[in-house]
Structure formats: C-alpha cells, structure tokens
Amino acid sequence: MEITYRTVVSLKQLAIRKDQKHYIVEDVINGEFYEMPEVCIVAIELLNQSKPLNDVEKELLHRYPEEDIDLSDFISQLLELNLVSKINGEEVLKSIVQKEQSGYSWIPKNLGSFFFPSFSSYLYLALLFASIGLLLYNPALFPRYSDLFVFDLMLQNIVVVLIITFVLVLLHEFGHVLAVRSEGLPAKIEVGHRLFLVVLETDMSHVWKLPAEKRNKLYLAGMYFDSVVLFIGLLGQMFTSENALLVGLLKLVVLDTFIRLVYQAAVFMKTDLYYVIENRTGCYNLMENGRNFLARWLPFLRVPQTETFAGEERFVRAYSSFYLVGVVLTIAITGYYYVPQMVFAVNHIMIPGFLEPVTSLRFWDSVVFLLQILFVSGLLIYSWSKKYRFSRKKSTSDSKAYESVQ
C-alpha cells in the first residue's frame, strides 16, 4: 500500500501507560510492550483521531518545533512492529499471535500476597544479612567446590545434585511466579540459558502493566526465596553436625544456592539484578547500549545499534563497569567451583570407571555421568536454537520501540 500525506492510518488496540521517563505502549492483542517518548504518544493519539498524515505532522511540528519530525519513518516502524490495523480503511494483513494470558492463573492471588506482603522485601533482606552474619561468625560454613561430592559414587552424586538443583531452581522460579500472582498477573516458567548455563526462567512480560515502583519486588522474588534457603541451610549445619549425611546434603544446598545468588551479580547475562537496574534507572536497553559503549575498546562486543535517550549516557557508562565486573566474577566462579569439579569428576570418576569391566558398577557410574553431560549439553543447544529462531521472527516480549519520530 502506498502511503502519502493524505493517508489515514488506523492502529490496533493499544494501552498506554506513563513510565519513569517515557511511556509503555502495550499491544493488547499480542501482549507485546514497547517504550516510546512523549512525541510518539502524541502522534498515536492524533492517528487515533483518523487524521491524515499531513495534519498529524503539522500538529507535531507545532507542538514540538525543536524536534526533527519524520512521520513516514514512524509509520514504517509501527508497521514493522505490527501495530497498524488499517490504511485508508483497508485491512493490513499481519499474523496475529495472541499470547497465552492464563499462566499459573490457578494460583490464587491471596497465596501470592501471603508470601509477598508489603513488608516482604525487608523480611527477606534481613534473612540474607543473617546468612552473611553466620558465614562471618563461622567461616567453616563457607561453601567449597568439594561440597558437590556427597557420596563416593558419581551416580549417587548425580542423582542427588539433579534433584536438589531442580527443586531449588524451581523454588526460585516459583518465587517469581508467586510474586507476579500477588499482583493478579499471569506468568509461566520456560527453559532458557545464560551463556553456557542451562536455566529455568519465568516469563514476566506482563509486569509492564505495573508501575515501575512495583516491579522490583517481582524481579527480586526468586532471590528472596534463595535467601530463605541459604539461611536454613547454614543454620541447619550448625545444629546437625553429628549427622554426616544430612550435613553433606545441607552443604550441597548451600553451595547451589550461594552460586545462584552470586551469579545474579553477573548482570551482563540479564539476571534478576539486571532487570532491577534497568527498572531503577528507567533505561530499558542497558545491556545493548553498554556493550556498544565498551565496543569502542572491545569491538567483538558490538550488537545492533540501539538508541540512547538523552540523560541515559551516565547510566550506560556505569552499567558498562558492572558488565566488566560481571564477566570477571563469572570467570572467577567458574574457575573456583566448576572447573575443579569437572576436572575432579573426570580424573577420579569417569576415566577410571571406563577402565573397569562392563559388569562393574563404576563403569556404569561413568556412563551415567557422561549421559548427564550430554543431556545438559542438549538442553543448552535447544535453548540456543530456540532463542535464535525466535530472534529471527521478531523482538522478544520485553523489547521496546526505542526509535522515535525524530
């Protein structure tokens, strides 16, 4: 369809909410959210009055004389985002993929409110500081990589680690789910990845329906639940020292939870803390802008260019520092915990096990260990491929339209 200054553009059903700096525009049908500045919102309001583009542009030039208005470019962006329903009364044929709105809706809102009342943040933070106090009081409680090996047989360790890790990760994600449900919104848990780590992640795209001051609790909810687990695990070791097996299991719980909490500081992987930083600053494309800032010295970090709004430069520079710290922290944790664990397991369990007869228990112990590695690698490849396929189709549900009509 040819678009001229006499063209009348009709938009889909949009919900617009004022955010910290700009506005959040929701595609009600597709459940997508976009950030737009005020001039874009005024343009949308004028388009909704069925005014031709010539009249819309004149009005925008009158209201914003210092802006470089390019309405045709803005209309092209709206078409690309699938936000246009009609042009001159003619339907715009676009695929409509309505998002599932009923994620965990069977969980009552009251249950979410029970775990996340208004004062919950103070309570969970108090438990986290109490755990730090226990570690300072008794440094022997500090987790070590050897805590992973509760039993002599790797088969037993694998089963226990898989069960405990799965339960704790699920508990972390249900922290997010319960927090989201406390606001009456849907959420769902999916398989994803952070670099080479396979993770479960909660789709919380609907939190954009909430004002900014209510989002942090939802982003931190998983860490809040982790702080409870960490405190119980540390306290339990102090009162069950006579039961070696129970202490070993508690050490494994603490190790798993401790690593998960520390990894949240690796904000370059878009962890829970990353979204808190985004939310507090009001800069919703920090990672991309931060990487492009660092790309001046580290070109391999460059990603497709995104717009930085006025006033965001200082936040981007500060985030860049956090980005580098996160990289160093991830390498340090990998080197201190994961590499020694893998080297120990391969040298002392897997290789010696494969040298045993097929009828040996230790041979099959090594087989199970190898299958575990292949299974986790398969999940990682699946997550990578899913992200690649999805990114080729369209932006993710929490992406924003950072382009304006400028």
mmCIF file of N, CA, C and O in Angstrom, residues 30-76:
data_model
loop_
_atom_site.group_PDB
_atom_site.id
_atom_site.type_symbol
_atom_site.label_atom_id
_atom_site.label_comp_id
_atom_site.label_asym_id
_atom_site.label_seq_id
_atom_site.Cartn_x
_atom_site.Cartn_y
_atom_site.Cartn_z
ATOM 1 N N ASN A 30 -1.495 -8.894 21.041
ATOM 2 C CA ASN A 30 -0.289 -9.731 21.016
ATOM 3 C C ASN A 30 0.444 -9.787 22.338
ATOM 4 O O ASN A 30 1.338 -10.610 22.521
ATOM 5 N N GLY A 31 0.083 -8.881 23.268
ATOM 6 C CA GLY A 31 0.752 -8.889 24.559
ATOM 7 C C GLY A 31 2.189 -8.417 24.510
ATOM 8 O O GLY A 31 3.004 -8.790 25.353
ATOM 9 N N GLU A 32 2.538 -7.585 23.521
ATOM 10 C CA GLU A 32 3.881 -7.028 23.418
ATOM 11 C C GLU A 32 3.907 -5.636 24.039
ATOM 12 O O GLU A 32 2.903 -4.923 24.050
ATOM 13 N N PHE A 33 5.092 -5.240 24.549
ATOM 14 C CA PHE A 33 5.245 -3.951 25.201
ATOM 15 C C PHE A 33 6.402 -3.193 24.556
ATOM 16 O O PHE A 33 7.444 -3.776 24.259
ATOM 17 N N TYR A 34 6.229 -1.873 24.396
ATOM 18 C CA TYR A 34 7.235 -1.036 23.775
ATOM 19 C C TYR A 34 7.362 0.266 24.548
ATOM 20 O O TYR A 34 6.371 0.793 25.049
ATOM 21 N N GLU A 35 8.586 0.771 24.627
ATOM 22 C CA GLU A 35 8.814 2.069 25.248
ATOM 23 C C GLU A 35 8.874 3.137 24.170
ATOM 24 O O GLU A 35 9.577 2.969 23.163
ATOM 25 N N MET A 36 8.139 4.249 24.378
ATOM 26 C CA MET A 36 8.143 5.330 23.412
ATOM 27 C C MET A 36 8.142 6.673 24.136
ATOM 28 O O MET A 36 7.579 6.802 25.218
ATOM 29 N N PRO A 37 8.801 7.687 23.540
ATOM 30 C CA PRO A 37 8.792 9.024 24.139
ATOM 31 C C PRO A 37 7.458 9.722 23.919
ATOM 32 O O PRO A 37 6.592 9.246 23.168
ATOM 33 N N GLU A 38 7.309 10.862 24.541
ATOM 34 C CA GLU A 38 6.029 11.578 24.512
ATOM 35 C C GLU A 38 5.589 11.951 23.102
ATOM 36 O O GLU A 38 4.407 11.858 22.767
ATOM 37 N N VAL A 39 6.545 12.358 22.249
ATOM 38 C CA VAL A 39 6.171 12.774 20.902
ATOM 39 C C VAL A 39 5.521 11.620 20.140
ATOM 40 O O VAL A 39 4.594 11.829 19.333
ATOM 41 N N CYS A 40 5.962 10.390 20.390
ATOM 42 C CA CYS A 40 5.345 9.237 19.740
ATOM 43 C C CYS A 40 3.916 9.028 20.242
ATOM 44 O O CYS A 40 3.024 8.666 19.465
ATOM 45 N N ILE A 41 3.712 9.242 21.521
ATOM 46 C CA ILE A 41 2.374 9.058 22.106
ATOM 47 C C ILE A 41 1.403 10.073 21.532
ATOM 48 O O ILE A 41 0.251 9.743 21.206
ATOM 49 N N VAL A 42 1.860 11.321 21.393
ATOM 50 C CA VAL A 42 1.007 12.351 20.784
ATOM 51 C C VAL A 42 0.682 11.972 19.346
ATOM 52 O O VAL A 42 -0.467 12.131 18.890
ATOM 53 N N ALA A 43 1.651 11.450 18.628
ATOM 54 C CA ALA A 43 1.415 11.021 17.240
ATOM 55 C C ALA A 43 0.370 9.912 17.202
ATOM 56 O O ALA A 43 -0.532 9.916 16.345
ATOM 57 N N ILE A 44 0.454 8.957 18.124
ATOM 58 C CA ILE A 44 -0.525 7.860 18.181
ATOM 59 C C ILE A 44 -1.916 8.409 18.472
ATOM 60 O O ILE A 44 -2.911 7.988 17.857
ATOM 61 N N GLU A 45 -2.010 9.345 19.403
ATOM 62 C CA GLU A 45 -3.312 9.930 19.737
ATOM 63 C C GLU A 45 -3.923 10.645 18.537
ATOM 64 O O GLU A 45 -5.141 10.565 18.297
ATOM 65 N N LEU A 46 -3.096 11.345 17.777
ATOM 66 C CA LEU A 46 -3.593 12.042 16.584
ATOM 67 C C LEU A 46 -4.012 11.048 15.507
ATOM 68 O O LEU A 46 -5.026 11.253 14.818
ATOM 69 N N LEU A 47 -3.257 9.986 15.343
ATOM 70 C CA LEU A 47 -3.625 8.953 14.367
ATOM 71 C C LEU A 47 -4.953 8.306 14.750
ATOM 72 O O LEU A 47 -5.762 7.960 13.875
ATOM 73 N N ASN A 48 -5.173 8.129 16.049
ATOM 74 C CA ASN A 48 -6.431 7.530 16.517
ATOM 75 C C ASN A 48 -7.639 8.433 16.281
ATOM 76 O O ASN A 48 -8.776 7.979 16.394
ATOM 77 N N GLN A 49 -7.394 9.686 15.952
ATOM 78 C CA GLN A 49 -8.488 10.609 15.619
ATOM 79 C C GLN A 49 -8.809 10.591 14.125
ATOM 80 O O GLN A 49 -9.563 11.441 13.637
ATOM 81 N N SER A 50 -8.227 9.609 13.422
ATOM 82 C CA SER A 50 -8.454 9.426 11.970
ATOM 83 C C SER A 50 -8.036 10.647 11.152
ATOM 84 O O SER A 50 -8.647 10.975 10.125
ATOM 85 N N LYS A 51 -6.989 11.324 11.596
ATOM 86 C CA LYS A 51 -6.474 12.469 10.844
ATOM 87 C C LYS A 51 -5.487 11.992 9.786
ATOM 88 O O LYS A 51 -4.730 11.046 10.024
ATOM 89 N N PRO A 52 -5.487 12.621 8.617
ATOM 90 C CA PRO A 52 -4.489 12.253 7.597
ATOM 91 C C PRO A 52 -3.091 12.607 8.088
ATOM 92 O O PRO A 52 -2.906 13.470 8.959
ATOM 93 N N LEU A 53 -2.100 11.938 7.516
ATOM 94 C CA LEU A 53 -0.726 12.108 7.986
ATOM 95 C C LEU A 53 -0.249 13.545 7.862
ATOM 96 O O LEU A 53 0.553 14.012 8.685
ATOM 97 N N ASN A 54 -0.735 14.274 6.865
ATOM 98 C CA ASN A 54 -0.326 15.665 6.698
ATOM 99 C C ASN A 54 -0.745 16.493 7.903
ATOM 100 O O ASN A 54 0.043 17.293 8.440
ATOM 101 N N ASP A 55 -1.988 16.290 8.373
ATOM 102 C CA ASP A 55 -2.474 17.042 9.533
ATOM 103 C C ASP A 55 -1.743 16.617 10.805
ATOM 104 O O ASP A 55 -1.457 17.438 11.674
ATOM 105 N N VAL A 56 -1.452 15.327 10.909
ATOM 106 C CA VAL A 56 -0.727 14.831 12.086
ATOM 107 C C VAL A 56 0.662 15.455 12.153
ATOM 108 O O VAL A 56 1.104 15.916 13.216
ATOM 109 N N GLU A 57 1.337 15.506 11.025
ATOM 110 C CA GLU A 57 2.694 16.048 11.017
ATOM 111 C C GLU A 57 2.684 17.541 11.330
ATOM 112 O O GLU A 57 3.558 18.036 12.059
ATOM 113 N N LYS A 58 1.712 18.284 10.792
ATOM 114 C CA LYS A 58 1.616 19.710 11.086
ATOM 115 C C LYS A 58 1.413 19.938 12.585
ATOM 116 O O LYS A 58 2.028 20.835 13.179
ATOM 117 N N GLU A 59 0.559 19.122 13.199
ATOM 118 C CA GLU A 59 0.295 19.260 14.629
ATOM 119 C C GLU A 59 1.551 18.955 15.447
ATOM 120 O O GLU A 59 1.862 19.645 16.421
ATOM 121 N N LEU A 60 2.284 17.933 15.044
ATOM 122 C CA LEU A 60 3.513 17.574 15.757
ATOM 123 C C LEU A 60 4.567 18.668 15.620
ATOM 124 O O LEU A 60 5.271 19.000 16.590
ATOM 125 N N LEU A 61 4.698 19.246 14.429
ATOM 126 C CA LEU A 61 5.656 20.330 14.223
ATOM 127 C C LEU A 61 5.281 21.556 15.052
ATOM 128 O O LEU A 61 6.160 22.282 15.535
ATOM 129 N N HIS A 62 3.987 21.765 15.225
ATOM 130 C CA HIS A 62 3.527 22.898 16.024
ATOM 131 C C HIS A 62 3.826 22.678 17.512
ATOM 132 O O HIS A 62 4.259 23.610 18.209
ATOM 133 N N ARG A 63 3.591 21.450 17.999
ATOM 134 C CA ARG A 63 3.803 21.156 19.421
ATOM 135 C C ARG A 63 5.266 20.973 19.767
ATOM 136 O O ARG A 63 5.692 21.282 20.879
ATOM 137 N N TYR A 64 6.031 20.448 18.820
ATOM 138 C CA TYR A 64 7.442 20.149 19.083
ATOM 139 C C TYR A 64 8.310 20.806 18.004
ATOM 140 O O TYR A 64 8.886 20.117 17.150
ATOM 141 N N PRO A 65 8.419 22.129 18.038
ATOM 142 C CA PRO A 65 9.141 22.835 16.968
ATOM 143 C C PRO A 65 10.631 22.512 16.912
ATOM 144 O O PRO A 65 11.259 22.700 15.862
ATOM 145 N N GLU A 66 11.194 22.038 18.012
ATOM 146 C CA GLU A 66 12.630 21.753 18.037
ATOM 147 C C GLU A 66 12.948 20.307 17.622
ATOM 148 O O GLU A 66 14.115 19.927 17.537
ATOM 149 N N GLU A 67 11.907 19.497 17.432
ATOM 150 C CA GLU A 67 12.122 18.106 17.025
ATOM 151 C C GLU A 67 12.231 17.992 15.506
ATOM 152 O O GLU A 67 11.605 18.762 14.763
ATOM 153 N N ASP A 68 13.021 17.045 15.061
ATOM 154 C CA ASP A 68 13.139 16.746 13.629
ATOM 155 C C ASP A 68 12.122 15.644 13.313
ATOM 156 O O ASP A 68 12.414 14.458 13.422
ATOM 157 N N ILE A 69 10.929 16.043 12.941
ATOM 158 C CA ILE A 69 9.816 15.110 12.760
ATOM 159 C C ILE A 69 9.934 14.393 11.427
ATOM 160 O O ILE A 69 10.097 15.022 10.378
ATOM 161 N N ASP A 70 9.856 13.079 11.474
ATOM 162 C CA ASP A 70 9.834 12.247 10.256
ATOM 163 C C ASP A 70 8.708 11.228 10.442
ATOM 164 O O ASP A 70 8.926 10.106 10.868
ATOM 165 N N LEU A 71 7.501 11.639 10.114
ATOM 166 C CA LEU A 71 6.316 10.817 10.382
ATOM 167 C C LEU A 71 6.303 9.551 9.539
ATOM 168 O O LEU A 71 5.863 8.490 9.998
ATOM 169 N N SER A 72 6.769 9.644 8.305
ATOM 170 C CA SER A 72 6.765 8.449 7.443
ATOM 171 C C SER A 72 7.646 7.347 8.037
ATOM 172 O O SER A 72 7.312 6.166 7.967
ATOM 173 N N ASP A 73 8.765 7.745 8.641
ATOM 174 C CA ASP A 73 9.639 6.759 9.274
ATOM 175 C C ASP A 73 8.940 6.126 10.484
ATOM 176 O O ASP A 73 9.054 4.921 10.713
ATOM 177 N N PHE A 74 8.204 6.942 11.235
ATOM 178 C CA PHE A 74 7.473 6.426 12.399
ATOM 179 C C PHE A 74 6.398 5.440 11.971
ATOM 180 O O PHE A 74 6.217 4.394 12.596
ATOM 181 N N ILE A 75 5.685 5.755 10.886
ATOM 182 C CA ILE A 75 4.657 4.837 10.380
ATOM 183 C C ILE A 75 5.297 3.529 9.934
ATOM 184 O O ILE A 75 4.758 2.435 10.177
ATOM 185 N N SER A 76 6.467 3.604 9.322
ATOM 186 C CA SER A 76 7.179 2.385 8.907
ATOM 187 C C SER A 76 7.523 1.528 10.124
ATOM 188 O O SER A 76 7.420 0.296 10.085
#
